[in-house]
PDB file of N, CA and C in Angstrom:
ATOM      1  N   UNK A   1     101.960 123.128 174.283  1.00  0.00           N
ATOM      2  CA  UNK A   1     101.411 122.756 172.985  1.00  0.00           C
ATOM      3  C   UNK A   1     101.619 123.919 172.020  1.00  0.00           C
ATOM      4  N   UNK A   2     102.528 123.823 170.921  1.00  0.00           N
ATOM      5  CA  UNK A   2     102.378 124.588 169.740  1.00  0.00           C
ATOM      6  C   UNK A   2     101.606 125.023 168.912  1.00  0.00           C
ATOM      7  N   UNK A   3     101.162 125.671 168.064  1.00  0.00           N
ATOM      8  CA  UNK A   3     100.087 126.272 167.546  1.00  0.00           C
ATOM      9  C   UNK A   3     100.798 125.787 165.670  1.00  0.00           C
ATOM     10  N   UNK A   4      99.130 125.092 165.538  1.00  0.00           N
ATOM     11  CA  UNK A   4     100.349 124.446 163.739  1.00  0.00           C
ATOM     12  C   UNK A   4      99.740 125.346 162.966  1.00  0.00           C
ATOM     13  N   UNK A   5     100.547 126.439 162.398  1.00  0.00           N
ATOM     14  CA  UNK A   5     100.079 127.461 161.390  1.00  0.00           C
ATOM     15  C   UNK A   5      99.918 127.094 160.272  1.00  0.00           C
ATOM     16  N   UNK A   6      99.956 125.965 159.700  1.00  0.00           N
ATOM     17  CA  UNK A   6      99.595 125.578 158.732  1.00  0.00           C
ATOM     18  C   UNK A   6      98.085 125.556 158.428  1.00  0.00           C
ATOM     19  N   UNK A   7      97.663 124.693 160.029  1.00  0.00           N
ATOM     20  CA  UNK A   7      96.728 124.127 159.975  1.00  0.00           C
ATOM     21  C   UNK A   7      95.347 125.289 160.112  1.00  0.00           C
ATOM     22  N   UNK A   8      96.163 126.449 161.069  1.00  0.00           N
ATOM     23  CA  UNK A   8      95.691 127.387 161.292  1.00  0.00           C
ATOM     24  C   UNK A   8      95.280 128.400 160.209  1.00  0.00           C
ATOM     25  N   UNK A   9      95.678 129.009 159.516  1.00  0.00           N
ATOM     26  CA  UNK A   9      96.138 129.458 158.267  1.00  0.00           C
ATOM     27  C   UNK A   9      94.623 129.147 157.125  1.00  0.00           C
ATOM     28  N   UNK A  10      94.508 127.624 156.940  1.00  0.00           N
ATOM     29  CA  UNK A  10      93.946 126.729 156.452  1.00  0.00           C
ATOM     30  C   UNK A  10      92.325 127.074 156.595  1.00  0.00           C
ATOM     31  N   UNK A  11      92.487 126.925 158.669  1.00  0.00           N
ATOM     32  CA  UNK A  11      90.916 127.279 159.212  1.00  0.00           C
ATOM     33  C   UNK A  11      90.670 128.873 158.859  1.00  0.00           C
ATOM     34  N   UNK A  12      91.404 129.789 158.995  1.00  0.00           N
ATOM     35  CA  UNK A  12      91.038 131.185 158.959  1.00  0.00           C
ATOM     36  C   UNK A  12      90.399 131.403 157.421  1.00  0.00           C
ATOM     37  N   UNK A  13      91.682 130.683 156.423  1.00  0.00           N
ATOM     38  CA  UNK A  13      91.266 130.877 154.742  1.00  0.00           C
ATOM     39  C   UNK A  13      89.298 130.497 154.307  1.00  0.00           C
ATOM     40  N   UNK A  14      89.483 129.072 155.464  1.00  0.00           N
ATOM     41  CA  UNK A  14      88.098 128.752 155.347  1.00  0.00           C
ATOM     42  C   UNK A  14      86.631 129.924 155.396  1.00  0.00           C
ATOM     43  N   UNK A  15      87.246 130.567 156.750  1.00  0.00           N
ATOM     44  CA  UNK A  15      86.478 131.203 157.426  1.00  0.00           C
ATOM     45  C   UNK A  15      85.847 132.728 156.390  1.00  0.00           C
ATOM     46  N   UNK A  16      87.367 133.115 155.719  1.00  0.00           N
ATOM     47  CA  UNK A  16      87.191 134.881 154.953  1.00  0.00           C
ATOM     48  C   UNK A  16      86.624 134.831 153.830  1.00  0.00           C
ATOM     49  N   UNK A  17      85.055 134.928 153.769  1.00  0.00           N
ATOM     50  CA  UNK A  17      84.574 135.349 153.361  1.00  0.00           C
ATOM     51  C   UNK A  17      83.310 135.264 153.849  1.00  0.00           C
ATOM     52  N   UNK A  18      82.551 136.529 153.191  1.00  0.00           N
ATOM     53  CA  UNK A  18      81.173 137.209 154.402  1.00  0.00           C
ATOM     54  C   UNK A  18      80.443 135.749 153.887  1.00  0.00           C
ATOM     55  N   UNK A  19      80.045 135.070 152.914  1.00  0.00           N
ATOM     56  CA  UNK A  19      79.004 134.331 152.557  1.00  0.00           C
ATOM     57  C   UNK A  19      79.099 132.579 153.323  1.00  0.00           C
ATOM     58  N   UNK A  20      80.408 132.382 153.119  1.00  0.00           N
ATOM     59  CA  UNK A  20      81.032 131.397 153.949  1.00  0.00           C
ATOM     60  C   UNK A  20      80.299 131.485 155.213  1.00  0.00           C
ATOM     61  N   UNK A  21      80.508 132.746 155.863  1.00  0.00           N
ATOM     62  CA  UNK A  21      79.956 133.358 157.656  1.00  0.00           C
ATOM     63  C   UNK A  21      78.582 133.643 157.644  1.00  0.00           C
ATOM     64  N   UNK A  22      78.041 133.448 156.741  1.00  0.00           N
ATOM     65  CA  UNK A  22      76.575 133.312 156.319  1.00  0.00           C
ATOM     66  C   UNK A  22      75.643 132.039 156.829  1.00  0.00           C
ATOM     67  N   UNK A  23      76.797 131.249 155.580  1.00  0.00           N
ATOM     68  CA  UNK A  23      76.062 130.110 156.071  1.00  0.00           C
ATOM     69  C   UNK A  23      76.384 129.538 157.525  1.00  0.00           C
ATOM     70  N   UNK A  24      77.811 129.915 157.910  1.00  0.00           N
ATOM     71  CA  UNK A  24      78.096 129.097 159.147  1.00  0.00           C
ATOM     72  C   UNK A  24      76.485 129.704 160.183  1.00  0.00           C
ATOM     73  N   UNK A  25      76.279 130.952 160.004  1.00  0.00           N
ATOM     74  CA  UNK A  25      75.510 131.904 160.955  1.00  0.00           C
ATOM     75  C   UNK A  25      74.240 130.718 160.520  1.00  0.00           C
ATOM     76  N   UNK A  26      73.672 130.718 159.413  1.00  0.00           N
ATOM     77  CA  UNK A  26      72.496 129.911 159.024  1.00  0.00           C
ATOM     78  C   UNK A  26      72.224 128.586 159.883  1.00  0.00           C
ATOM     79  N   UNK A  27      73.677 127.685 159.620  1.00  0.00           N
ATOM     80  CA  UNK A  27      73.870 126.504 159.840  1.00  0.00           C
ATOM     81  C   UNK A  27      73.361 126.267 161.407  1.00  0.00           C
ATOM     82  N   UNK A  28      74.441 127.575 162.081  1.00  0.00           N
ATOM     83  CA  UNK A  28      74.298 127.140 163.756  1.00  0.00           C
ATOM     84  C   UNK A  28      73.059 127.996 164.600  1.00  0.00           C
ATOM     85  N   UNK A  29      72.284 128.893 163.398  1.00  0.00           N
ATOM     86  CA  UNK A  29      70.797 129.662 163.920  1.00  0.00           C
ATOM     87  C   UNK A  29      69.984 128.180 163.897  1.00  0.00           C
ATOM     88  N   UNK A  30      70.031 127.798 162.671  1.00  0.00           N
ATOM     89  CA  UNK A  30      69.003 126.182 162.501  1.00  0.00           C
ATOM     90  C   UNK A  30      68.979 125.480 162.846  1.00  0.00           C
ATOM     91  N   UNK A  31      70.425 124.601 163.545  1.00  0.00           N
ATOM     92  CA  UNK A  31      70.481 123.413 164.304  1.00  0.00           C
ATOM     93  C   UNK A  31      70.047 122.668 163.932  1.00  0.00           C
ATOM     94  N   UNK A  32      70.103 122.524 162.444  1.00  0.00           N
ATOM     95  CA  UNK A  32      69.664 121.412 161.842  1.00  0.00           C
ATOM     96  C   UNK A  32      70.513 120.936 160.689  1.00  0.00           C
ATOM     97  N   UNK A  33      70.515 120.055 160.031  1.00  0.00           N
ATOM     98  CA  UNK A  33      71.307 119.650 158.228  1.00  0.00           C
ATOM     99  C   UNK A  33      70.610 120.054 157.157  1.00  0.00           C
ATOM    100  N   UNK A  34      70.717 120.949 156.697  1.00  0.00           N
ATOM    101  CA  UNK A  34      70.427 121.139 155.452  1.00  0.00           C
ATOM    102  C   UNK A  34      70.333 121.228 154.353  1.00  0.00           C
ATOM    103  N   UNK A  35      69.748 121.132 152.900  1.00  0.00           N
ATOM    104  CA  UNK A  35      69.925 121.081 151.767  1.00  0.00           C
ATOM    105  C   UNK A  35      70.565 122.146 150.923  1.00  0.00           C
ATOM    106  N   UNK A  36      71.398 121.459 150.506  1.00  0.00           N
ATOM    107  CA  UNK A  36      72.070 122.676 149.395  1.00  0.00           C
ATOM    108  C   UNK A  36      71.340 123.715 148.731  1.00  0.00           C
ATOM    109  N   UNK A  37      69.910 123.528 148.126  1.00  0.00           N
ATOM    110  CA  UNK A  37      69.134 124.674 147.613  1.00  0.00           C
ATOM    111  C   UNK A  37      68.470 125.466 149.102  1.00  0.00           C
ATOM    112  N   UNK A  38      68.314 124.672 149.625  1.00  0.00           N
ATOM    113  CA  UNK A  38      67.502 125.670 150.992  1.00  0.00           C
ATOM    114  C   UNK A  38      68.391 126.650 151.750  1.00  0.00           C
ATOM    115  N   UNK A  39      70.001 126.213 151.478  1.00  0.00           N
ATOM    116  CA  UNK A  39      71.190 127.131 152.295  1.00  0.00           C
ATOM    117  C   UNK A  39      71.251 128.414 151.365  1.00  0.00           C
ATOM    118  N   UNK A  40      71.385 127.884 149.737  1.00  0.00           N
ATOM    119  CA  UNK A  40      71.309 128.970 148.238  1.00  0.00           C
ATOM    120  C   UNK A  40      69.868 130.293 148.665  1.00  0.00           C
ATOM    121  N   UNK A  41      68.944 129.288 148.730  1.00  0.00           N
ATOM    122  CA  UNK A  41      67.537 130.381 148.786  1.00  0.00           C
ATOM    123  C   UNK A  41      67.941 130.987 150.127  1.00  0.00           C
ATOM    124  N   UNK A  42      68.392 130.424 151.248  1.00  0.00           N
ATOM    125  CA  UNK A  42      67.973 131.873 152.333  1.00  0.00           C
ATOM    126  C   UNK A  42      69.208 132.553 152.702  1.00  0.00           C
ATOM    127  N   UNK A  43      70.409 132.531 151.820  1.00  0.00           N
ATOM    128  CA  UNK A  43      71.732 133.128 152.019  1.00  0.00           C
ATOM    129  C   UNK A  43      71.051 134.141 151.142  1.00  0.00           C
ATOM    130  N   UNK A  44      70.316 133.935 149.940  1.00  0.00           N
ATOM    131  CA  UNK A  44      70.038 134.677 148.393  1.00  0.00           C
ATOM    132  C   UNK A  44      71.139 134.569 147.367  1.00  0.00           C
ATOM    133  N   UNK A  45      71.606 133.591 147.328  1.00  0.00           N
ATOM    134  CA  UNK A  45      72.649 133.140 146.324  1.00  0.00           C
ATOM    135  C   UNK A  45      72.108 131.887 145.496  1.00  0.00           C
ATOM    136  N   UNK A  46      72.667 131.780 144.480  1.00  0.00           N
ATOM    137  CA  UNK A  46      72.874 130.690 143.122  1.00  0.00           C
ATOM    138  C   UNK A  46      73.334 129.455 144.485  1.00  0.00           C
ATOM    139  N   UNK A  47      72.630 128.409 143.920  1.00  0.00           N
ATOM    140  CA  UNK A  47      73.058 126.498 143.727  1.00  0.00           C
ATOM    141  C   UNK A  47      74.453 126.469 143.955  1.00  0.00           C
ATOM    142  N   UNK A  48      75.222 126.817 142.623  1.00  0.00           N
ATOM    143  CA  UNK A  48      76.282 126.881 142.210  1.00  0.00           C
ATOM    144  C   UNK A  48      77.565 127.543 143.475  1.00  0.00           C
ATOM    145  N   UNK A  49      77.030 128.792 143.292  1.00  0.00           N
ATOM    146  CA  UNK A  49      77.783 129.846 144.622  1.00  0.00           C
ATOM    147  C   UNK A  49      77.516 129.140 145.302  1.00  0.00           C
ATOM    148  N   UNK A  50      76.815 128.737 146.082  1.00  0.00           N
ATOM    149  CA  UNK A  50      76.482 127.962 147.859  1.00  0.00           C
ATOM    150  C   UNK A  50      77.250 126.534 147.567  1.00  0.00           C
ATOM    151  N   UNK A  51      77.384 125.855 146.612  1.00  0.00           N
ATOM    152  CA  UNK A  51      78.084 124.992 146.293  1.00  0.00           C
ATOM    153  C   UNK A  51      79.706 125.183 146.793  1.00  0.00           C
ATOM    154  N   UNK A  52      80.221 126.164 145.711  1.00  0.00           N
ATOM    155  CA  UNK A  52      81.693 126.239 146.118  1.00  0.00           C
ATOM    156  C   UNK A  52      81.956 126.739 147.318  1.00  0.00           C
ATOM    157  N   UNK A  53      81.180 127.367 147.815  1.00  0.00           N
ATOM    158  CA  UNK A  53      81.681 127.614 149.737  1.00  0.00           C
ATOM    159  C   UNK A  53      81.393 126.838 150.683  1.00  0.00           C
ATOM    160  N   UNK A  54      80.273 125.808 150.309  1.00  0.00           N
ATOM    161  CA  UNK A  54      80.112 125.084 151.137  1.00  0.00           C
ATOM    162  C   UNK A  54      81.475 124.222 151.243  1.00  0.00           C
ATOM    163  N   UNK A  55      82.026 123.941 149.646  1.00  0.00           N
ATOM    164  CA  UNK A  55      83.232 122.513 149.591  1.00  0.00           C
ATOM    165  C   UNK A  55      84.388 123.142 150.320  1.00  0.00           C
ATOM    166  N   UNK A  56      84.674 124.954 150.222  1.00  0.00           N
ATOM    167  CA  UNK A  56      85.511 125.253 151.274  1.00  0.00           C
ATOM    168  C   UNK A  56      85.201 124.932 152.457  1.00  0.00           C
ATOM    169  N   UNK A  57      84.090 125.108 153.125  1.00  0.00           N
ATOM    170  CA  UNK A  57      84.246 125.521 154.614  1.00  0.00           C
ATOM    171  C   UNK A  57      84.325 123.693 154.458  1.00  0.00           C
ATOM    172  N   UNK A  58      83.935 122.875 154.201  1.00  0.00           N
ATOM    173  CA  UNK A  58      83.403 121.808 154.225  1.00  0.00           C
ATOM    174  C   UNK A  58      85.405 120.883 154.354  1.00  0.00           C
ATOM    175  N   UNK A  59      85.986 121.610 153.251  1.00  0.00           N
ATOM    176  CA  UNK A  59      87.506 120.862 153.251  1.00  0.00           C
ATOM    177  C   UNK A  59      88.338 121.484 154.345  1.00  0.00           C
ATOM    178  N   UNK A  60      87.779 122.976 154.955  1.00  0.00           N
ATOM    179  CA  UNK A  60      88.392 123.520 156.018  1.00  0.00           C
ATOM    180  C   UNK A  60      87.762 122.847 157.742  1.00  0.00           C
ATOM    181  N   UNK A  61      86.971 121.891 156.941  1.00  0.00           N
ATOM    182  CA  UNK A  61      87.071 121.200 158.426  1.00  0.00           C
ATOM    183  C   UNK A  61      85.219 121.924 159.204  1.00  0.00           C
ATOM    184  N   UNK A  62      84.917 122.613 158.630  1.00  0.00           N
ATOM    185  CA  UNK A  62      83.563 123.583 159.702  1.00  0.00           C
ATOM    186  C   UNK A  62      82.327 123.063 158.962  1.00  0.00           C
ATOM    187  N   UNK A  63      82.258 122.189 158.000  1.00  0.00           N
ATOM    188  CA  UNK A  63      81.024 121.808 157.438  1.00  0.00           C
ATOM    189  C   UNK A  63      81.153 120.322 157.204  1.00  0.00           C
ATOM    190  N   UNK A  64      80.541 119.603 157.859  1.00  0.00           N
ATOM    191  CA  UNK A  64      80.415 118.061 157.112  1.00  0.00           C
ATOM    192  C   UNK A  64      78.903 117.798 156.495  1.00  0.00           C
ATOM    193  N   UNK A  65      79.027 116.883 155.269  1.00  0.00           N
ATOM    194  CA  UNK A  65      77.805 116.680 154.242  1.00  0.00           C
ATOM    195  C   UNK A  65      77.476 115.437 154.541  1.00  0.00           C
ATOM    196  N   UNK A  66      75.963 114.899 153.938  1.00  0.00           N
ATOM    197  CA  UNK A  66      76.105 113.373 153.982  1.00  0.00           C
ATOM    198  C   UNK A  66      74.649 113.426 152.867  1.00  0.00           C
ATOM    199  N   UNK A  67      75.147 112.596 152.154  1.00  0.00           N
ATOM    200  CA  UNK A  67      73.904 112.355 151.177  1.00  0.00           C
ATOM    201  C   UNK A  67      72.778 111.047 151.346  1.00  0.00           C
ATOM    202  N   UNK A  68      71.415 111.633 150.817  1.00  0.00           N
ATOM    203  CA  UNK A  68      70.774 110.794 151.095  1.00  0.00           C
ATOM    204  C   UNK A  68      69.725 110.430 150.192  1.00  0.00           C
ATOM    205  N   UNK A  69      69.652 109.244 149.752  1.00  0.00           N
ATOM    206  CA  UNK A  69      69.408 108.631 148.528  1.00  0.00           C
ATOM    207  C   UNK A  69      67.749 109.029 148.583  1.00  0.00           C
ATOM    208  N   UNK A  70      67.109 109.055 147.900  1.00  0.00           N
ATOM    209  CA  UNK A  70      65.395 109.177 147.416  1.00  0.00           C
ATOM    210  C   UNK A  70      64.987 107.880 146.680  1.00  0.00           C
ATOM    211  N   UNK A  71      64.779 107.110 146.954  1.00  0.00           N
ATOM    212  CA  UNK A  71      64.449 105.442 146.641  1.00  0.00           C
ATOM    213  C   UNK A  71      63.417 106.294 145.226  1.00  0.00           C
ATOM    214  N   UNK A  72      62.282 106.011 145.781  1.00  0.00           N
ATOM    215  CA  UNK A  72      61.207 106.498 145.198  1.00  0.00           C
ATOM    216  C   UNK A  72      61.408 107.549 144.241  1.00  0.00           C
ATOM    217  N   UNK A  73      62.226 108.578 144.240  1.00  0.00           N
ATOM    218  CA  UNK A  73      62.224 109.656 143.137  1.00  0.00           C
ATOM    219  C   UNK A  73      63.590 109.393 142.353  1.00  0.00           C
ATOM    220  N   UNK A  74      64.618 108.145 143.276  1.00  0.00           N
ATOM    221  CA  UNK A  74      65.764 107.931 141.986  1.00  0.00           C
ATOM    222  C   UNK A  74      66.720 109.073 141.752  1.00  0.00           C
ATOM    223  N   UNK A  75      67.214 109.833 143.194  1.00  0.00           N
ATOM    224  CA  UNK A  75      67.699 110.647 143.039  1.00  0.00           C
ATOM    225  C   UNK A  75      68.408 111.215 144.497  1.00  0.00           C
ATOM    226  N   UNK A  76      69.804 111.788 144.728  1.00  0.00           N
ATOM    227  CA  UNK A  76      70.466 111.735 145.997  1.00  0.00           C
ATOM    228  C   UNK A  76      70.329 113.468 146.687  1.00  0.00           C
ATOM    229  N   UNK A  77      69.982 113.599 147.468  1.00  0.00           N
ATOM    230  CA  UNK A  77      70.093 115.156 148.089  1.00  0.00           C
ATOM    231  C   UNK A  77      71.892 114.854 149.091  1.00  0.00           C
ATOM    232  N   UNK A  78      72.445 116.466 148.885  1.00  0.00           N
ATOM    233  CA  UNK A  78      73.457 116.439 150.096  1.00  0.00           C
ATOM    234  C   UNK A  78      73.038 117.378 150.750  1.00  0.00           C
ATOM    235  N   UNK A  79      73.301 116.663 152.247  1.00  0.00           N
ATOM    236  CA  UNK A  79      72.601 117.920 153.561  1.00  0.00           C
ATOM    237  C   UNK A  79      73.879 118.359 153.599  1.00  0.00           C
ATOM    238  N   UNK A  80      73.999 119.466 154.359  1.00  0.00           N
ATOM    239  CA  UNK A  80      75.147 119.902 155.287  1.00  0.00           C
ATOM    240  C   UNK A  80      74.718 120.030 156.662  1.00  0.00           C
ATOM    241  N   UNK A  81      75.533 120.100 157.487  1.00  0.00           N
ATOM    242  CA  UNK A  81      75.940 120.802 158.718  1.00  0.00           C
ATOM    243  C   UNK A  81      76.945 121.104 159.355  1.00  0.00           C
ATOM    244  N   UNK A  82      76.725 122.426 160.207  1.00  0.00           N
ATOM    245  CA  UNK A  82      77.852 122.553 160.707  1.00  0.00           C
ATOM    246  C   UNK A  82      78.434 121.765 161.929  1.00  0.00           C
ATOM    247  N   UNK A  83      80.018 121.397 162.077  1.00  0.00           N
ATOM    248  CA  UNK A  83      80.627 121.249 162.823  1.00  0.00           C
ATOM    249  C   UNK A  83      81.170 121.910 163.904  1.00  0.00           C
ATOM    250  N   UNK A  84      81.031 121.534 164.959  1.00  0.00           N
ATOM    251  CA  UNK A  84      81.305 122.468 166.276  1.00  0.00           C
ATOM    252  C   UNK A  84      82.847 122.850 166.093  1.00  0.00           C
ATOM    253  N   UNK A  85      83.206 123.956 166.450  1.00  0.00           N
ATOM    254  CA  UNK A  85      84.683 124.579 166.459  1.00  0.00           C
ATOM    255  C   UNK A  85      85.064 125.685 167.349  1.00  0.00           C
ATOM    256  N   UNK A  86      86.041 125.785 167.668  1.00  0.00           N
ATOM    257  CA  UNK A  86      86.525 127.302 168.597  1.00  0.00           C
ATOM    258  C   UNK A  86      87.777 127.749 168.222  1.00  0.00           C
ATOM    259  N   UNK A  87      87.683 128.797 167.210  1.00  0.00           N
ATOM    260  CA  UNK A  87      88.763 129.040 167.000  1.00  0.00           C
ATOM    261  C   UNK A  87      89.495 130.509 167.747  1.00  0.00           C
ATOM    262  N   UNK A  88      90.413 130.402 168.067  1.00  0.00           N
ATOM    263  CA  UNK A  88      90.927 131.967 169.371  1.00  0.00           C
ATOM    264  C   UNK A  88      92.750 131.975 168.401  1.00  0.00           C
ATOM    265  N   UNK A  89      92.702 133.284 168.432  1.00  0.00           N
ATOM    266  CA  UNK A  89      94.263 133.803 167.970  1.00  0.00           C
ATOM    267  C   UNK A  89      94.534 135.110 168.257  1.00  0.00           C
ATOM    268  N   UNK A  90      95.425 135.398 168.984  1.00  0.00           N
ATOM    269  CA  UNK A  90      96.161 136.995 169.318  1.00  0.00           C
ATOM    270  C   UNK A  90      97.664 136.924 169.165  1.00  0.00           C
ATOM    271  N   UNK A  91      98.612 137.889 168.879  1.00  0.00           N
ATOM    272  CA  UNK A  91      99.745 137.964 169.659  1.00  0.00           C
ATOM    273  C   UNK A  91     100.123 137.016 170.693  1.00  0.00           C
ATOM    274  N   UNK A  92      99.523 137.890 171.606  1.00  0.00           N
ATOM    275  CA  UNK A  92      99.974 136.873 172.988  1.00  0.00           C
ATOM    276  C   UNK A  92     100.066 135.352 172.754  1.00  0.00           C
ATOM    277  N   UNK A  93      99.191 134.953 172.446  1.00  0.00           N
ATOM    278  CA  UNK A  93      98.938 133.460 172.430  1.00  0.00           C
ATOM    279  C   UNK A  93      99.720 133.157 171.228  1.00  0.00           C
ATOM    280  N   UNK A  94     100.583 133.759 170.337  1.00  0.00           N
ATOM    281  CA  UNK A  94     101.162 132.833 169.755  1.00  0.00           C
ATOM    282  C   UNK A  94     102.694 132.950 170.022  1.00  0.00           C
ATOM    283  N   UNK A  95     102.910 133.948 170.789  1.00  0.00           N
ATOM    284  CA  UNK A  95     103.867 134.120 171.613  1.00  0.00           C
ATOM    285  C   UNK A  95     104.215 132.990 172.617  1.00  0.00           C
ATOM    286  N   UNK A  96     102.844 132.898 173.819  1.00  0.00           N
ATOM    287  CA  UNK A  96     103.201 131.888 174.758  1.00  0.00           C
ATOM    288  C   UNK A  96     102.727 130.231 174.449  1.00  0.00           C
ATOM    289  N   UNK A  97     102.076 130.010 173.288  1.00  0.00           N
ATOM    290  CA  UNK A  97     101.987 128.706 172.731  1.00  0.00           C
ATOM    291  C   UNK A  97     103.060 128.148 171.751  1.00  0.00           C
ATOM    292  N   UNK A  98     103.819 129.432 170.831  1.00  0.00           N
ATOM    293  CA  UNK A  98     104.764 129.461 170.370  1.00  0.00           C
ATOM    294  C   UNK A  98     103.794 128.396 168.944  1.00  0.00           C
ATOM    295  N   UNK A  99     104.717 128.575 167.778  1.00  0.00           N
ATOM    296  CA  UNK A  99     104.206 127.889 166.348  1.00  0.00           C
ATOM    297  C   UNK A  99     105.315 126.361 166.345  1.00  0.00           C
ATOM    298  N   UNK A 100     104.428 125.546 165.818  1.00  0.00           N
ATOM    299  CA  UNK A 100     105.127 124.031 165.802  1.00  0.00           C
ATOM    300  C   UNK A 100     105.880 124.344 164.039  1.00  0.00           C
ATOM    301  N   UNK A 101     107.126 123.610 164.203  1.00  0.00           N
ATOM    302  CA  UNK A 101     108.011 123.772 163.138  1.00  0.00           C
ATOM    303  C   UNK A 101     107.996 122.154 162.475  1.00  0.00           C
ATOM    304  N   UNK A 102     108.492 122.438 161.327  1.00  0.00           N
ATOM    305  CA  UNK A 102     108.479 120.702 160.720  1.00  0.00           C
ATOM    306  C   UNK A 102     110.022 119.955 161.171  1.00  0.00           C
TER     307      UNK A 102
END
C-alpha cells in the first residue's frame, strides 16, 4: 500500500498549528461534543479564532460538527467533536510504503 501525499500533506497542514492541537487535546481530554463558545472560552481565544480552526481541522478530516436546532429559543448551536485518527510518518516508512503517483 502506497502512502497518498497529497492526502497526507493535507492531514499534517490540518494538524500545524499549536491552537488547532489545543483543541484536538480539549476535544479528546472531554470525550464529549462541544460548543463552539465553550471550545473559544477554555482554549482562551475569540468565537471567531476557534471558528476558523475548527473549519480547518474539521475539512482536514479530525473534527466533525453537527448542529442542533433550539425549538424553544429559535436558534441552532454547532457541537464539534473529535474524530478518531492515527497518523505515523518517518523516512523509513515512506521508503518501504513508497508514495502513490497519479
Amino acid at each position: 500500500m502506497c502512502i497518498d501525499v497529497e492526502e497526507l500533506a493535507k492531514k499534517l497542514d490540518g494538524l500545524a498549528h499549536p491552537i488547532r492541537l489545543k483543541i484536538i487535546y480539549l476535544l479528546a481530554r472531554e470525550g464529549r461534543s462541544m460548543y463552539l463558545s465553550e471550545i473559544a472560552s477554555r482554549i482562551g481565544i475569540s468565537r471567531a479564532l476557534a471558528k476558523i480552526h475548527l473549519k480547518k481541522l474539521e475539512r482536514a478530516g479530525f473534527v466533525e460538527s453537527k448542529i442542533y436546532v433550539l425549538e424553544d429559543e429559535a436558534r441552532a448551536l454547532r457541537f464539534y467533536s473529535l474524530r478518531e485518527f492515527d497518523i505515523s510518518i518517518s523516512p523509513r516508512k515512506l521508503v518501504e510504503e513508497g508514495i502513490c503517483s497519479d
